Short mmCIF file of C-alpha atoms and ligand atoms in Angstrom, two decimals:
data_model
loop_
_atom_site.label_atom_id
_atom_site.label_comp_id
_atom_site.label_asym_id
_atom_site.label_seq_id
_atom_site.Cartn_x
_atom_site.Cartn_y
_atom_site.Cartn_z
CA UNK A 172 8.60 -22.56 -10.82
CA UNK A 173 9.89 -19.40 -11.63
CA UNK A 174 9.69 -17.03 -13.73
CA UNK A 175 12.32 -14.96 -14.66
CA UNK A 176 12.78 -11.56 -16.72
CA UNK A 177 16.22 -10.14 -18.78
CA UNK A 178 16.31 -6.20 -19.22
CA UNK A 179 17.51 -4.58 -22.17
CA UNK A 180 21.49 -4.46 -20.99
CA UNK A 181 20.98 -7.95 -20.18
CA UNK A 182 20.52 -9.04 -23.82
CA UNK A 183 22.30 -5.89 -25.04
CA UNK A 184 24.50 -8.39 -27.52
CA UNK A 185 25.65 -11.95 -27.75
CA UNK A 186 28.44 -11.91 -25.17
CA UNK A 187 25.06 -10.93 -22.50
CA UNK A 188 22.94 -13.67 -24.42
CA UNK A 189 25.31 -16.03 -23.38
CA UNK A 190 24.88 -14.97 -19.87
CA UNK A 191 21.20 -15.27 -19.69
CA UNK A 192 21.65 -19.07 -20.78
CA UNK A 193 23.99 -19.61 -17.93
CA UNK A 194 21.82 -18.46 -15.42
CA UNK A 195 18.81 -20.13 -16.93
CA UNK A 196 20.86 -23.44 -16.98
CA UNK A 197 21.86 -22.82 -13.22
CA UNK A 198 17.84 -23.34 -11.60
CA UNK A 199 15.47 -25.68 -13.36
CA UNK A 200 12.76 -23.85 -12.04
CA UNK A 201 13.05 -21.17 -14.23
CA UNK A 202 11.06 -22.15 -16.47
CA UNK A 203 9.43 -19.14 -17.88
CA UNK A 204 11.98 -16.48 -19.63
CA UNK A 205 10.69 -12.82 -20.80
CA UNK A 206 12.92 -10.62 -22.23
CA UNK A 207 13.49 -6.59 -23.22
CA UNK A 208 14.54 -5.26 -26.56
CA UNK A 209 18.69 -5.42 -26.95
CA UNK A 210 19.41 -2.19 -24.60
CA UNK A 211 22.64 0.03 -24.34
CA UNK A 212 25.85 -2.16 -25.17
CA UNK A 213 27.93 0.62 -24.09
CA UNK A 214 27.27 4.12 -22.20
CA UNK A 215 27.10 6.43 -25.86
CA UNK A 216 24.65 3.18 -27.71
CA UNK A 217 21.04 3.74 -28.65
CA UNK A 218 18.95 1.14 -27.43
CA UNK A 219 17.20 -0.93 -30.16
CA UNK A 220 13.54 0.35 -28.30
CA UNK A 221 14.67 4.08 -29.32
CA UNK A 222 15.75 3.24 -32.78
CA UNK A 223 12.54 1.47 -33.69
CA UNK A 224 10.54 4.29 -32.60
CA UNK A 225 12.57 6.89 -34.17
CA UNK A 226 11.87 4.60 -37.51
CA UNK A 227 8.35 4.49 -37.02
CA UNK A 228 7.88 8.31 -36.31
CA UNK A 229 9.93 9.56 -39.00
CA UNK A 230 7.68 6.43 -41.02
CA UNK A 231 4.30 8.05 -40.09
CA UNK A 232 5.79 11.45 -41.58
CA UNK A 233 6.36 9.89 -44.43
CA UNK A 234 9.94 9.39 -44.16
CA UNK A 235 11.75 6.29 -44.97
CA UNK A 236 15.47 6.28 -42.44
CA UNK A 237 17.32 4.01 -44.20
CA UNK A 238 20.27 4.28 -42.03
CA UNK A 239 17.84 3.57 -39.09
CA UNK A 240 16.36 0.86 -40.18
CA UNK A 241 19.79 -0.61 -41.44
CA UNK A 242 21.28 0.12 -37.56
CA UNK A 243 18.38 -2.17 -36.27
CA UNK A 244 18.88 -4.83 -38.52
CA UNK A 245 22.22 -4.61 -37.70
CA UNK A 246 22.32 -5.11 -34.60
CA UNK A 247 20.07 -8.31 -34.68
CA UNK A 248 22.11 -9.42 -37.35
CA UNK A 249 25.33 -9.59 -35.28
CA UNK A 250 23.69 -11.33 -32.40
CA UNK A 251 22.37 -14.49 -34.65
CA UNK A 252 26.06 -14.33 -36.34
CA UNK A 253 27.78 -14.54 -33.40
CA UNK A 254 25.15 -17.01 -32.02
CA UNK A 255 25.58 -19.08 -35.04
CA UNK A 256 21.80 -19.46 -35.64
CA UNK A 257 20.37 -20.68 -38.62
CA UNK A 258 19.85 -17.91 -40.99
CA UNK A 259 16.17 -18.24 -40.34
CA UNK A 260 15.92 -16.68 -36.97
CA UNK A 261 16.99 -13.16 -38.45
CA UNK A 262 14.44 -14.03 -41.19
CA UNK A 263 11.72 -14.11 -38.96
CA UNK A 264 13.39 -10.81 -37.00
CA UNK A 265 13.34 -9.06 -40.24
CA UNK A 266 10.09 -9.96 -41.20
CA UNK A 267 8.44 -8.81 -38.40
CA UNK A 268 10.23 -5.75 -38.62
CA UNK A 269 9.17 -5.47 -42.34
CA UNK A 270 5.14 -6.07 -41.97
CA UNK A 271 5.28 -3.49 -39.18
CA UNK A 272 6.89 -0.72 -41.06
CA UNK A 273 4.13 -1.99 -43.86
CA UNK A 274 1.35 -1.03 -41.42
CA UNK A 275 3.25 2.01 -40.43
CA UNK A 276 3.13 2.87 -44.20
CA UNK A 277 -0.44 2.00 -45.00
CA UNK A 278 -1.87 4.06 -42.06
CA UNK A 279 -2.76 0.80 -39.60
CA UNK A 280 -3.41 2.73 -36.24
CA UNK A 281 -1.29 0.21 -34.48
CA UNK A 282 1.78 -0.03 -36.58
CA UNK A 283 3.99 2.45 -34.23
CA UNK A 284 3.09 -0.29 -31.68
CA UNK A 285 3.52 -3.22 -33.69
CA UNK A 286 7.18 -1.82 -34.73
CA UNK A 287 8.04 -0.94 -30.95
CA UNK A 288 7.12 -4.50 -30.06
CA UNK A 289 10.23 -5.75 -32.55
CA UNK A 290 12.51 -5.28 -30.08
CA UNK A 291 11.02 -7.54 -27.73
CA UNK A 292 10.03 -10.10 -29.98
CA UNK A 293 13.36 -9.99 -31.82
CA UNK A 294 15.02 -10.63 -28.49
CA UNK A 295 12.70 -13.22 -27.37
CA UNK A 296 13.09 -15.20 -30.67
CA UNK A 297 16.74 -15.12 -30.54
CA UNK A 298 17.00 -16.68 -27.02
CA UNK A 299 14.88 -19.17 -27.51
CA UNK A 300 16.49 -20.32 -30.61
CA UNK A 301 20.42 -19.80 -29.29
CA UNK A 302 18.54 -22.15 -25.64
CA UNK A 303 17.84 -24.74 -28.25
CA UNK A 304 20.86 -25.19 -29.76
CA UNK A 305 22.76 -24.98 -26.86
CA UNK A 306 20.36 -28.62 -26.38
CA UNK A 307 17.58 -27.01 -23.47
CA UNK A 308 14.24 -27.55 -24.65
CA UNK A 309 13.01 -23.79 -25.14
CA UNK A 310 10.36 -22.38 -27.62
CA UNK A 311 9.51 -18.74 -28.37
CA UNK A 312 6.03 -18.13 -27.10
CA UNK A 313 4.30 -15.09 -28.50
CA UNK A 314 2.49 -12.80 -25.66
CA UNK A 315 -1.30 -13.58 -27.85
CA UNK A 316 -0.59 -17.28 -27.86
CA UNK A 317 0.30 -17.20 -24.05
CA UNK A 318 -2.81 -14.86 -23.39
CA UNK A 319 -1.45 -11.56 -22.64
CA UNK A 320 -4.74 -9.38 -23.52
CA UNK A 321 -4.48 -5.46 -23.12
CA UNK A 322 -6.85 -2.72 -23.25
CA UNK A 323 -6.14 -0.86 -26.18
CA UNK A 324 -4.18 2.17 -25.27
CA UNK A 325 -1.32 2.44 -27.85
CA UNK A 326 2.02 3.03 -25.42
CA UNK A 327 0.14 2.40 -22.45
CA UNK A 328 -1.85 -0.90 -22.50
CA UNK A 329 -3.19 -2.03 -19.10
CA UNK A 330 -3.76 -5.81 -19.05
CA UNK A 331 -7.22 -7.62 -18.93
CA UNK A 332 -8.16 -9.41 -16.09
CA UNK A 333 -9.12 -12.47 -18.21
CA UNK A 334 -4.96 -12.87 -19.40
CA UNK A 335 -4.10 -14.38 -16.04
CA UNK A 336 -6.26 -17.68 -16.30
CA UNK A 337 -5.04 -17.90 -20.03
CA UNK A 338 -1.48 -17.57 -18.67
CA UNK A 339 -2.19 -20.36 -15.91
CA UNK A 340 -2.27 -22.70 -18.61
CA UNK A 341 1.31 -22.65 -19.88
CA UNK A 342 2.21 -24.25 -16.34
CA UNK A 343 1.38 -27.42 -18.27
CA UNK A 344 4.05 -26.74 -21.22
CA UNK A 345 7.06 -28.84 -20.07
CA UNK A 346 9.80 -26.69 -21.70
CA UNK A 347 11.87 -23.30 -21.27
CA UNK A 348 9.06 -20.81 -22.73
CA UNK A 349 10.78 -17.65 -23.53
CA UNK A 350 7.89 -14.57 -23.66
CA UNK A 351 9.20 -11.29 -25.01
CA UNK A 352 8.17 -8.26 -22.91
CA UNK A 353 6.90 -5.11 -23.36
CA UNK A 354 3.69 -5.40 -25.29
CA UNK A 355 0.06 -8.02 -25.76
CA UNK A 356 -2.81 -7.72 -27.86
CA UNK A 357 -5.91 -6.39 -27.38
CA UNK A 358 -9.01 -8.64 -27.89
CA UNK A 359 -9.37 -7.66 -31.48
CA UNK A 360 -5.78 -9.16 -32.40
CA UNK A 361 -3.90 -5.53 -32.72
CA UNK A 362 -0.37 -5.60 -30.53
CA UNK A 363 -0.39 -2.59 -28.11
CA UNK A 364 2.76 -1.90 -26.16
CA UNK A 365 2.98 -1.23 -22.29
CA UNK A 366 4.70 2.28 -21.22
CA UNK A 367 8.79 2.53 -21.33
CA UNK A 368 10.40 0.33 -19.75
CA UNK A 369 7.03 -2.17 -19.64
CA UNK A 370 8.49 -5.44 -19.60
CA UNK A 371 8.79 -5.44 -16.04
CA UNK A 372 5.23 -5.27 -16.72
CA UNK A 373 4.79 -8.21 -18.64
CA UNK A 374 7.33 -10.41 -16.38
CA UNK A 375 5.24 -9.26 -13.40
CA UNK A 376 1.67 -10.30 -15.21
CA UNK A 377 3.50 -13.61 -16.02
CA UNK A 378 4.60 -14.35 -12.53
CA UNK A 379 1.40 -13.76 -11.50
CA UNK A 380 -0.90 -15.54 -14.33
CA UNK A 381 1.48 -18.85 -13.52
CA UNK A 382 1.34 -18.24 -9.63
CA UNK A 383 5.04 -18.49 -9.92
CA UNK A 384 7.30 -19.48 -6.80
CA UNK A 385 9.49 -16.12 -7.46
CA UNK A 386 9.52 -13.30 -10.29
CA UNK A 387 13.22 -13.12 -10.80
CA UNK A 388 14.10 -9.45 -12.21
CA UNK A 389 17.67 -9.33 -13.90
CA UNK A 390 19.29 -6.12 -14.54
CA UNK A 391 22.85 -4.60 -14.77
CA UNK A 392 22.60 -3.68 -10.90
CA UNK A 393 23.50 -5.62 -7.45
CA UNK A 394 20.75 -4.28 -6.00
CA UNK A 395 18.56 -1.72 -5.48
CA UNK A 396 20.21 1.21 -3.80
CA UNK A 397 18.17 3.60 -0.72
CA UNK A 398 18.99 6.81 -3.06
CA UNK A 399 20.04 7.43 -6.92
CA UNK A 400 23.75 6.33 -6.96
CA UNK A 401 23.66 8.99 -9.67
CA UNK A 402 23.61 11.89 -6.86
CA UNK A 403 25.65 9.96 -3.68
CA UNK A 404 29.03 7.94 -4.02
CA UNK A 405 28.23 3.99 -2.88
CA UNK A 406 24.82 4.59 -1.40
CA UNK A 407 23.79 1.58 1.11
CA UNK A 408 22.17 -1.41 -0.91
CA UNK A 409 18.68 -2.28 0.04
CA UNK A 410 18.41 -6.24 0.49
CA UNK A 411 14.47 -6.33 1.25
CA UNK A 412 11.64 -3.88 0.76
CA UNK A 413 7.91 -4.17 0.35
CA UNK A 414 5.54 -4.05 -2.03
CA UNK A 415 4.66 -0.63 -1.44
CA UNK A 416 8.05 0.82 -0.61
CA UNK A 417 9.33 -0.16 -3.91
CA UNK A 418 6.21 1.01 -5.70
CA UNK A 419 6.59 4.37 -4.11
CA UNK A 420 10.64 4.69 -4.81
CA UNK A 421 10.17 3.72 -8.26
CA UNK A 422 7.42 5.96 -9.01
CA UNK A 423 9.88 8.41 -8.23
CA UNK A 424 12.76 7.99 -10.03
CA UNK A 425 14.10 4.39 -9.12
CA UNK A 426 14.58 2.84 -12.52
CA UNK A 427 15.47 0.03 -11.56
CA UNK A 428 12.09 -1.17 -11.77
CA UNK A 429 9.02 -0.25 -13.34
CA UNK A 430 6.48 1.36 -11.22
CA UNK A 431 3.52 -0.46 -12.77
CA UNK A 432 5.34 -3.41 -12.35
CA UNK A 433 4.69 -4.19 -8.85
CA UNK A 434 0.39 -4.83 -8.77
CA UNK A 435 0.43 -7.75 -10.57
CA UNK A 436 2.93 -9.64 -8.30
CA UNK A 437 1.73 -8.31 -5.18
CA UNK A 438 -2.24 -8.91 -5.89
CA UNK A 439 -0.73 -12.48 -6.33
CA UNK A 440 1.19 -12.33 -3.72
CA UNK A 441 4.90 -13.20 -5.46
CA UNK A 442 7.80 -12.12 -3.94
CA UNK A 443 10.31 -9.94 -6.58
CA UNK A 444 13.61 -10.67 -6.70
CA UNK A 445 16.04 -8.10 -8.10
CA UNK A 446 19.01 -9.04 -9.30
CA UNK A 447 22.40 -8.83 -11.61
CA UNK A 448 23.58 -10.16 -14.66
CA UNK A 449 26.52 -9.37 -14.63
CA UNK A 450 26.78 -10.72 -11.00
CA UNK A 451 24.38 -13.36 -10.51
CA UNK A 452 25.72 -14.74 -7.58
CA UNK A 453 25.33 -11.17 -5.10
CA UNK A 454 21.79 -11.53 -3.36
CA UNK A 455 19.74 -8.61 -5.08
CA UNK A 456 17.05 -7.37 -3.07
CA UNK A 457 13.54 -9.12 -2.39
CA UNK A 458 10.38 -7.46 -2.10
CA UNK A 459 8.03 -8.92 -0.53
CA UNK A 460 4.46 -7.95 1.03
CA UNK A 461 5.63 -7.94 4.65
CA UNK A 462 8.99 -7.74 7.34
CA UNK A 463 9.42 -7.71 10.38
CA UNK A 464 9.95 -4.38 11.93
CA UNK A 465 13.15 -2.46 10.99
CA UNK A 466 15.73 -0.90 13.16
CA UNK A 467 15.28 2.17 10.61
CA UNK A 468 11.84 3.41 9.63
CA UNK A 469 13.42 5.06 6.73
CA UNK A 470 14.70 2.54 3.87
CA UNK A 471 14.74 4.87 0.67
CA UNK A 472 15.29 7.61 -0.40
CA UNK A 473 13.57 8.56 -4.00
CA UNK A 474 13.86 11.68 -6.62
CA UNK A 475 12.49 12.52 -10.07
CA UNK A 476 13.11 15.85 -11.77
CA UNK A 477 11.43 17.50 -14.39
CA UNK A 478 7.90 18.63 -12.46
CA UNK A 479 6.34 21.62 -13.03
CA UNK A 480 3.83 23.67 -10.40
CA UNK A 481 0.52 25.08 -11.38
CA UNK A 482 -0.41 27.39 -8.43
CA UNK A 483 -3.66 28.39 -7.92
CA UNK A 484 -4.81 31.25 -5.63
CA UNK A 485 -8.50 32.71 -4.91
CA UNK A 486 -9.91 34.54 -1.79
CA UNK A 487 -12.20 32.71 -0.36
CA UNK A 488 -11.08 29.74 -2.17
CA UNK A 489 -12.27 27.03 0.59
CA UNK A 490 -16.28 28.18 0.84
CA UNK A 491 -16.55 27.47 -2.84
CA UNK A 492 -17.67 23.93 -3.30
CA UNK A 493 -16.81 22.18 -6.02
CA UNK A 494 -13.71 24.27 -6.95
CA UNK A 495 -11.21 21.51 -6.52
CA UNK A 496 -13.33 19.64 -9.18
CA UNK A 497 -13.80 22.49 -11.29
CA UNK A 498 -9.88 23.08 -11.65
CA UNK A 499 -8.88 18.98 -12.14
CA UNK A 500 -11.79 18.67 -14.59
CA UNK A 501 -9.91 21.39 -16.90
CA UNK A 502 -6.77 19.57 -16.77
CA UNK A 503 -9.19 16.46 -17.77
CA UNK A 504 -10.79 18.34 -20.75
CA UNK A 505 -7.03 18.75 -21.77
CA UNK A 506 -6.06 15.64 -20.77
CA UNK A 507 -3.16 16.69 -18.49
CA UNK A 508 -2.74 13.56 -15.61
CA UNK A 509 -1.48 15.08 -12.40
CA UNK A 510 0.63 13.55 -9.65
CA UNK A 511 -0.22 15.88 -6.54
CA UNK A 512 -2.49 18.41 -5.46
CA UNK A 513 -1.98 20.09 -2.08
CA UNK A 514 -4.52 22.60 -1.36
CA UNK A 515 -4.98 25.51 1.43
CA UNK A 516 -7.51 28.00 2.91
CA UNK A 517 -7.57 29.92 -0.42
CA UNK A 518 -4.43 28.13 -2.24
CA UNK A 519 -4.01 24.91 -4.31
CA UNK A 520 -1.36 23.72 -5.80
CA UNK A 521 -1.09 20.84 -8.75
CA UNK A 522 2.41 19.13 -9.41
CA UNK A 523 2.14 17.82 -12.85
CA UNK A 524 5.27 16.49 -14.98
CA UNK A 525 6.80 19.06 -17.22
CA UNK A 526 6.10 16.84 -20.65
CA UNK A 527 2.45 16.47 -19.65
CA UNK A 528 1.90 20.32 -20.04
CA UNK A 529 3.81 21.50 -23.05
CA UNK A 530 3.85 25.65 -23.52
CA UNK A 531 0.89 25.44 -26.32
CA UNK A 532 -1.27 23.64 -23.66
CA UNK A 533 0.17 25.36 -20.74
CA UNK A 534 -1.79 28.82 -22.37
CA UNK A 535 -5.33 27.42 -22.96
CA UNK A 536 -5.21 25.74 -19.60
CA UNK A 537 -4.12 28.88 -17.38
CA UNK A 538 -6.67 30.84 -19.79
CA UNK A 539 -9.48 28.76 -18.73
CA UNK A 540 -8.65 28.78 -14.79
CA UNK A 541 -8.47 32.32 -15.34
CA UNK A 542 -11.43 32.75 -17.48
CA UNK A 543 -13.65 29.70 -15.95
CA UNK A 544 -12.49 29.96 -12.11
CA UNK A 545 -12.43 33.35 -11.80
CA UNK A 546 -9.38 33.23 -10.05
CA UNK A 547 -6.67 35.87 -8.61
CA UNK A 548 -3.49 34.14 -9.59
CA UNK A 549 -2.73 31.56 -11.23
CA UNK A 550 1.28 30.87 -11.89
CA UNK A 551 3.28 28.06 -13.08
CA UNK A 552 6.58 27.19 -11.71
CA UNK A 553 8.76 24.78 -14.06
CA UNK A 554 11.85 22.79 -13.03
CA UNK A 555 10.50 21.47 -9.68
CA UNK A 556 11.98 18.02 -8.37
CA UNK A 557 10.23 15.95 -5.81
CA UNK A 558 11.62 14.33 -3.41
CA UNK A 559 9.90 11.34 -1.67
CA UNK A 560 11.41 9.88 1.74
CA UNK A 561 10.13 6.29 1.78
CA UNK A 562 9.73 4.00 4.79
CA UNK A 563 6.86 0.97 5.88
CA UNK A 564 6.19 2.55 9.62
CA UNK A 565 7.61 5.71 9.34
CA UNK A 566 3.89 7.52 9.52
CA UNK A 567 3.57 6.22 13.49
CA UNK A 568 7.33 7.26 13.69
CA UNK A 569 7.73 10.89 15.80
CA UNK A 570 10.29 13.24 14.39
CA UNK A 571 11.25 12.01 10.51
CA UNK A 572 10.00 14.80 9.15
CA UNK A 573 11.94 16.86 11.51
CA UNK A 574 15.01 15.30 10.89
CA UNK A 575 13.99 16.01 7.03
CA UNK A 576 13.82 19.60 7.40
CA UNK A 577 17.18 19.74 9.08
CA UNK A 578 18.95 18.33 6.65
CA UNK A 579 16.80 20.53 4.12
CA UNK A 580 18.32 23.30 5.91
CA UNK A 581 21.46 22.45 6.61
CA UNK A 582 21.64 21.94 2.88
CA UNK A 583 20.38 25.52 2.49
CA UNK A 584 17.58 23.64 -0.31
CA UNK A 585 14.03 25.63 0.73
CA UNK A 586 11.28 23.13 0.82
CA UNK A 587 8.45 24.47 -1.59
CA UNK A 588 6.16 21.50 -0.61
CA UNK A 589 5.01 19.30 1.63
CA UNK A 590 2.84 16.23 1.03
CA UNK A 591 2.43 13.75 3.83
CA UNK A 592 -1.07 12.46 4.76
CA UNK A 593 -1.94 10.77 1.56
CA UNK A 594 0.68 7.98 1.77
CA UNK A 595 1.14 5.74 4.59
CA UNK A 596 4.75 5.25 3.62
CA UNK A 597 6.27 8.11 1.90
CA UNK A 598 6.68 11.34 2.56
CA UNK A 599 7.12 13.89 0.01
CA UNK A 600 9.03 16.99 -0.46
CA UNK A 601 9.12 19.61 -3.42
CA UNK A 602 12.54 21.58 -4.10
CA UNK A 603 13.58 23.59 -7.11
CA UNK A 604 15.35 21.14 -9.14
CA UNK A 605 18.44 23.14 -8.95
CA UNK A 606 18.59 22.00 -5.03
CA UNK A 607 18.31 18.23 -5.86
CA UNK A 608 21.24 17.09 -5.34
CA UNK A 609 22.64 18.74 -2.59
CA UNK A 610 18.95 18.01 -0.64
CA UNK A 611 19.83 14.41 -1.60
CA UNK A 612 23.07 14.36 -0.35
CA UNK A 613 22.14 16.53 3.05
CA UNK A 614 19.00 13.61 3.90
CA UNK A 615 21.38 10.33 2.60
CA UNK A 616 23.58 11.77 5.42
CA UNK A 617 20.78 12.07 8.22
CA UNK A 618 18.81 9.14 7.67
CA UNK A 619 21.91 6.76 6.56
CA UNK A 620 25.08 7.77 7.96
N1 LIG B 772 12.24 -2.00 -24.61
C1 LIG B 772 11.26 -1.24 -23.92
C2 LIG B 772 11.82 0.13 -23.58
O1 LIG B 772 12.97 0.43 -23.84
C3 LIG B 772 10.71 -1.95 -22.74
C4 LIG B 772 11.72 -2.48 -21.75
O2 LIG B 772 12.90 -2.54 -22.05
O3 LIG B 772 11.30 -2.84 -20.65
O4 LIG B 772 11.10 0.94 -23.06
#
């Protein structure tokens, strides 16, 4: 069996719905459906995700948006229409929608969560419904009743060991089950969503809770692509990867597919299949946990902009134990997560994401370094982009990073970093983000022209 999952441009509006059911109807093993919240119908659209949570923050300020909440509805509205479901499927939408802006209203601590999770759910109970009248056997299964339970971490639940045997037991339900994505409940009953984007998440616990056959992903892409289309014209398409090739691409900036997205599958060992809505019949690109050995070590190319360096300088820096620890546990105390830290003789450096350290925090943090570490400089450098050069076997391969300078140079970007040793498969580079693109372009052209 397998399980398959529908992103937000996939069930965007009805015309998409009615996709989805064809390529259901096309494989009887896929048996288990999870879906996103309607995405972008169009290029200028809000996805319904965004709308919800601008309702539910302008909610918790005490504002009611009318026009907001009226825009949702909307849009859920039109999809049953044009369905032609029974009136009570957008009941039970709207309902949902209404209790959680009631929690939102009365102070519950999870009501931002439980209004996110609409999307999903709204989704989820629309397909199932429009599968059912179209005469496949389908229900709507909700992610407590098939055992999804999450730590609770509002916007960033991490799943319980304990949900994958509970999931194991829908095998025996002998019907289309469609699961929406994107959120589960932590053991006390309260819904807690997954980051953005976090039904890849849930598809990727379901596949592996149900030791499925495949984890299908569709999307509004062929395939997945060795660098950002958005930066090179026609970029080759990648048609296998591993595991940890895709985790490291879309860590940085491959959105084709969530980065948390891949442990589940891979601890169970279930090949990921990528593929297109909109063109179901191209062959998407598999990820698996091993291939055989590739004529090119280098199969990706990945960037993500908006990184920020805090660089830290002291003489002397390397005799002083325990100043490593001293400088992450102040980013701790301020809860700041950091992605890198390269250090030297009497340097370090930490690469953090720009939205982790706003300006307010950005001053008590270099205050305390200064004040706590007794340091001699201490500087932050915003609008850094990394650039990660990903490849199973490139770390026993002589010369890639040679051939990565040169085409650093040639695109006269100056490398500001270097990060190798701690990944077996990716290499990583930091540029000023103003050199992105034409770094991009200059590598794309070494490693795959
Ligand atoms: N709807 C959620 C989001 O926009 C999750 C998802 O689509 O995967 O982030």
């Amino acid at each position: 069996m397998k399980v398959i999952k529908f992103g937000g441009s996939s069930v965007a509006d009805a015309g998409q719905i009615k996709k989805v059911k064809g390529i259901i109807e096309l494989d009887d093993t896929r048996r288990v459906v999870v879906v996103s919240a309607p995405g972008k119908r169009y290029k200028e659209d809000t996805k319904v995700t965004d709308l919800l949570i601008e309702l539910g923050m302008a909610l918790q300020a005490g504002v009611m948006k009318e026009d907001v909440y009226k825009t949702i509805l909307d849009r859920f509205r039109s999809m049953t229409e044009e369905l032609d479901l029974s009136i009570s499927v957008m009941e039970s939408v709207k309902e949902q929608i209404d209790n959680a802006v009631q929690m939102i209203q009365e102070g519950h601590s999870h009501g931002l969560d439980s209004l996110k999770a609409c999307g999903e759910d709204g989704s989820a109970r629309i397909i199932s419904a429009y599968l059912e009248k179209s005469g496949l056997s389908a229900s709507y299964v909700n992610p407590k009743d098939a055992g999804i339970l999450v730590r609770d971490e509002p916007g960033g639940a991490i799943v319980l060991e304990e949900s994958f045997d509970r999931l194991y037991e829908l095998r025996s339900r002998n019907e289309i089950l469609v699961i929406p994505g994107f959120f589960g409940f932590t053991p006390e009953g309260e819904i807690v969503t997954f980051s953005r984007g976090g039904s890849d998440i849930t598809g990727s616990i379901v596949a592996a809770g149900l030791k499925a056959e495949l984890y299908e992903n569709f999307t509004d892409v062929d395939s997945v692509f060795c660098v950002n289309p958005m930066y090179v014209d026609k970029p080759k398409p990648l048609t296998s990867l591993t595991y940890r090739e895709m985790r490291e691409l879309s860590y940085a900036g491959f959105s084709v597919f969530h980065d948390e997205a891949l442990i589940p599958a891979f601890k169970a060992k279930i090949p990921v299949c990528i593929k297109n809505t909109n063109n179901p019949s191209a062959p998407g690109t598999m990820i698996v946990a091993e291939l055989p050995e590739r004529e090119s070590h280098v199969v990706g190319i990945a960037s993500d902009d908006g990184f920020l360096n805090l660089y830290v300088s002291k003489y002397l820096m390397n005799r002083e134990i325990g100043f490593g620890r001293k400088l992450l546990q102040i980013l701790e105390d301020e809860e700041v997560s950091f992605e890198h830290a390269p250090s030297g003789i009497d340097d370090m450096s930490v690469v953090i994401r720009e939205h982790h350290l706003p300006p307010e925090k950005e001053e008590v943090v270099v205050n305390r370094i200064k004040e706590e570490l007794k340091v001699d400089t201490v500087l932050i450098e915003r609008e850094m982009a990394m650039i990660m050069i990903v490849g199973e076997g490139m770390n026993q391969t002589v010369g890639i990073a040679s051939q990565a300078a040169s085409a650093f140079r040639e695109a006269g970007v100056n490398i500001e970093m270097i990060n190798q040793g701690s990944s077996e498969v990716a290499m990583m580079f930091g540029v000023k983000s103003s050199g992105l693109s034409d770094a991009l372009q200059s590598l794309y052209h070494t490693f795959f022209e």
